Coordinates of C-alpha atoms in Angstrom, one line a residue:
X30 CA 100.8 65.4 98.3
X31 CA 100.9 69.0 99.7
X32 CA 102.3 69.1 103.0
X33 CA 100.1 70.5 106.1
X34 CA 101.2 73.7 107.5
X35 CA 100.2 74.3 111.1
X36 CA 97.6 76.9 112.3
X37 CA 100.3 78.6 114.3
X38 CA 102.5 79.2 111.4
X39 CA 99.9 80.3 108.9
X40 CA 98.9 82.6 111.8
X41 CA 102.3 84.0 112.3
X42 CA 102.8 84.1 108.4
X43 CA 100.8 88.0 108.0
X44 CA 103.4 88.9 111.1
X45 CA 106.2 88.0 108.9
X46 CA 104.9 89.6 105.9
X47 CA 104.2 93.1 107.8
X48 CA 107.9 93.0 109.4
X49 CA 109.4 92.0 106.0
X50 CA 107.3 95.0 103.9
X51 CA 108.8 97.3 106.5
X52 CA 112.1 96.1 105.8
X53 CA 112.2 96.8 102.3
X54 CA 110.3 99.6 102.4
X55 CA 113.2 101.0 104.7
X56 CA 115.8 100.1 101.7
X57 CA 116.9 96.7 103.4
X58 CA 118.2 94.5 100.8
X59 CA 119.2 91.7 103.5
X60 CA 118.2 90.2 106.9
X61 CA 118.9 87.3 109.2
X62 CA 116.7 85.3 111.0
X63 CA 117.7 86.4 114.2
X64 CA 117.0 89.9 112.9
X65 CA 113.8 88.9 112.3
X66 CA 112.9 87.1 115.1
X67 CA 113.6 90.0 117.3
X68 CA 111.2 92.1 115.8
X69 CA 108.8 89.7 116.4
X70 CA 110.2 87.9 119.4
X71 CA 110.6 84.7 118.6
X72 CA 113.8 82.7 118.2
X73 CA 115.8 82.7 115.3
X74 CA 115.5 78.6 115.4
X75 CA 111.5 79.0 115.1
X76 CA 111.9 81.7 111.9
X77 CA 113.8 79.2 110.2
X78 CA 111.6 76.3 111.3
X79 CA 108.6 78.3 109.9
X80 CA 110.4 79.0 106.4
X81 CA 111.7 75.5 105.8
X82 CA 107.9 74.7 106.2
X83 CA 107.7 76.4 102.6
X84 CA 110.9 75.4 101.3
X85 CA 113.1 77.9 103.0
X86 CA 114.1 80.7 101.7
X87 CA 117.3 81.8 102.9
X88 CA 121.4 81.0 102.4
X89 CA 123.6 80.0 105.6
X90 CA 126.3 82.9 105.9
X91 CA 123.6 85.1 104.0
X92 CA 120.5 85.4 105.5
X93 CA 117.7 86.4 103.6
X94 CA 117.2 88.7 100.4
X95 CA 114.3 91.1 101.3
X96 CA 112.9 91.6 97.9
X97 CA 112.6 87.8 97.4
X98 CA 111.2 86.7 100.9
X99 CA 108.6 89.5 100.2
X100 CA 107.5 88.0 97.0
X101 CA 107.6 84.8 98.7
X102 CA 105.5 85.8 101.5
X103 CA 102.8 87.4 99.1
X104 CA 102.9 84.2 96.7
X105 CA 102.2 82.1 99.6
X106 CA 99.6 83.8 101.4
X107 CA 98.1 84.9 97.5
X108 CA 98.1 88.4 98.2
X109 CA 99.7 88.4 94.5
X110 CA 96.0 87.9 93.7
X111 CA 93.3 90.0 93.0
X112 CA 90.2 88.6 95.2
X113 CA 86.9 90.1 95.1
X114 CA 85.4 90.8 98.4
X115 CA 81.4 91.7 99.5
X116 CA 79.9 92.9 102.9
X117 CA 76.6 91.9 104.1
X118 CA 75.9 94.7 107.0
X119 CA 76.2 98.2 106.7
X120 CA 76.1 99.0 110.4
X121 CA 79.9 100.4 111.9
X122 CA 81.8 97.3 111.2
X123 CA 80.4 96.7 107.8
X124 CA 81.1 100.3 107.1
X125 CA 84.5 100.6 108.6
X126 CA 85.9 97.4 106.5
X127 CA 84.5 99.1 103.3
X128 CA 86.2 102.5 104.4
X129 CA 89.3 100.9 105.5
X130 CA 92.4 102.0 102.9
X131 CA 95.1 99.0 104.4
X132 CA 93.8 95.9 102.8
X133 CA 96.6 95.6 100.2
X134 CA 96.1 95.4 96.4
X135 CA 94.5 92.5 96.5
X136 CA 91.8 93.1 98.4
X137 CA 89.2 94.8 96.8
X138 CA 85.4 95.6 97.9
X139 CA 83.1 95.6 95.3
X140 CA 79.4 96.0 97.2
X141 CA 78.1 96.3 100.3
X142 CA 74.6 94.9 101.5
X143 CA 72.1 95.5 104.0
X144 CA 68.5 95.3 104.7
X145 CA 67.8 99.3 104.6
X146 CA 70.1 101.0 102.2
X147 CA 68.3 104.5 102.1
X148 CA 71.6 107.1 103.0
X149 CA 73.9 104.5 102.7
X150 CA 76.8 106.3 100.6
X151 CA 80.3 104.3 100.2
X152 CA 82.2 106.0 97.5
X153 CA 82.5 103.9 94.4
X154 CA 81.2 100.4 95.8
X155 CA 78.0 99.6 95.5
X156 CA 75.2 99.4 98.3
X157 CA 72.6 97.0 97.3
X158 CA 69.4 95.4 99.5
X159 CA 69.8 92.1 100.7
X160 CA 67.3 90.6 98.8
X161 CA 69.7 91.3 95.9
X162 CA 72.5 88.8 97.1
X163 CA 72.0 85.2 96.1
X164 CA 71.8 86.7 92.7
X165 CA 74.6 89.0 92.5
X166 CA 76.8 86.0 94.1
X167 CA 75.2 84.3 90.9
X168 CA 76.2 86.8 88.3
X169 CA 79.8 88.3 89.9
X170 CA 82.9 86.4 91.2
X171 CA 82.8 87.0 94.5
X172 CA 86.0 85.3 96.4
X173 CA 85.0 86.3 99.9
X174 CA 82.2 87.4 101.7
X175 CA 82.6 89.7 104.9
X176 CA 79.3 88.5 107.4
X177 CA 79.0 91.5 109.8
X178 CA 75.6 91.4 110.8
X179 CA 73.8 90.9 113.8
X180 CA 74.1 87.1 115.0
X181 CA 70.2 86.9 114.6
X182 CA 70.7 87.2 110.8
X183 CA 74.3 85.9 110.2
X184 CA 73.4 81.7 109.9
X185 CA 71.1 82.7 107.0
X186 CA 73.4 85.0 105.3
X187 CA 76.3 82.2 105.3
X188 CA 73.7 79.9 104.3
X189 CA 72.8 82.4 101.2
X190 CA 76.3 83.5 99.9
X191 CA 77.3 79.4 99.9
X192 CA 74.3 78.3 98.6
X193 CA 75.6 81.3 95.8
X194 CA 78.8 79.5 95.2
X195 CA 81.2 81.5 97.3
X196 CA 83.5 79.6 99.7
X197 CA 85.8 82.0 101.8
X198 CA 83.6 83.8 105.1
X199 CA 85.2 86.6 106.8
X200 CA 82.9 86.4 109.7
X201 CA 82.4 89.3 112.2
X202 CA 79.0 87.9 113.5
X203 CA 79.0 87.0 117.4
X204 CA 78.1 83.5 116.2
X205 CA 79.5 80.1 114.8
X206 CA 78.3 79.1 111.4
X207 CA 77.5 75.7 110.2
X208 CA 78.6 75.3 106.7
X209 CA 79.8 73.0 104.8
X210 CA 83.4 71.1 104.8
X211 CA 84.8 72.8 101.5
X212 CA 84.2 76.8 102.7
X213 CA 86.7 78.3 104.7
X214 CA 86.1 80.7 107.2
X215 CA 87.9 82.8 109.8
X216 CA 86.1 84.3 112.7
X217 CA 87.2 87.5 114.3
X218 CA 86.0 88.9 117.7
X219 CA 86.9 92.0 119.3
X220 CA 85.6 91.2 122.2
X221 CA 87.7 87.9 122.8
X222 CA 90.7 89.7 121.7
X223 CA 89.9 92.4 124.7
X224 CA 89.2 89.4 126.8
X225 CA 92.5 88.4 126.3
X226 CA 93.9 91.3 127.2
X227 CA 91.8 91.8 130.6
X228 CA 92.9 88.3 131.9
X229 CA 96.7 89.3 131.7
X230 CA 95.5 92.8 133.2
X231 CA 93.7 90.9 135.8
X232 CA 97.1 88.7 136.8
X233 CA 99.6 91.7 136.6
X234 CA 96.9 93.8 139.5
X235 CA 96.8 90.0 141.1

């Protein structure tokens, strides 16, 4: 039986990655836990806690070996993969994820869809119409799908690109989506996040 992983330490799992990649990509062959938890200001007991949740990766005197915790990292989170990834919206969002260069490897954005396409120009992915998505979904492994429409249309576009088979949302709609148990998705707001960050604004002015 796989064990269960906590939400905080799959969230804390892509700040791991991105201090590790830096690491190596600065020629560090080694690093302790304490070394990484100050980068990411934590303790050195909770880094360990978090890689023992995987099978723990390091030696006691040691630390850990960059290279390998990297490939570690990427094998856990499946950025080893390739996973093919669509947009349904082609307003700023929809046009900034397509454009944007720091997905990783495995990322890869194959078409873009929205209900007027008419001057819509993305490079080498596609821009289809909408009305074209239940059966590309059909006819091409998609592995995620990136909502970023308006919340009016969002529910039905979930409920099309399941209904096509794909199970992984990457939802940037102001909305909740009902769908079903077996499809995975992760919401991202802006606006919470800057929410967030004007409530501790709002306590340091008092």
């Amino acid at each position: 039986m796989e064990k269960t992983v906590s939400p905080a330490i799959i969230k804390r799992l892509p700040r791991y990655y991105r201090v590790v990649t830096h690491l190596f990509n600065e020629g560090q062959t080694k690093v302790s836990s304490k070394a990484i938890a100050e980068l990411m200001d934590v303790t050195a007991s909770q880094v360990r806690q978090d890689f023992c949740s995987f099978g723990g990766y390091g030696q006691q005197g040691y630390g850990y070996d960059v290279k390998k915790l990297k490939s570690e990292l990427e094998n856990i989170m499946g950025l080893n993969k390739m996973h093919n990834m669509i947009i349904i919206g082609a307003g700023n969002i929809g046009r900034a994820l397509a454009g944007y260069k720091g997905f990783g490897d495995g990322f890869k954005v194959r078409a873009v869809f929205d209900v007027v396409t008419d001057g819509i120009e993305l490079g080498e992915i596609e821009v289809l119409n909408i009305s074209r998505l239940k059966e590309y979904c059909a006819e091409n492994k998609v592995d995620i799908a990136v909502i970023s429409t308006p919340r009016s249309a969002a529910a039905k576009v979930a409920a099309d690109v399941v209904d096509a088979g794909v199970k992984n949302i990457w939802n940037f709609a102001p909305t909740e989506l009902d769908v079903p148990g077996d499809v995975i998705v992760e919401n991202i707001s802006m606006s919470e996040s800057l929410y967030v960050l004007s409530y501790y604004m709002n306590r340091q002015e008092g």
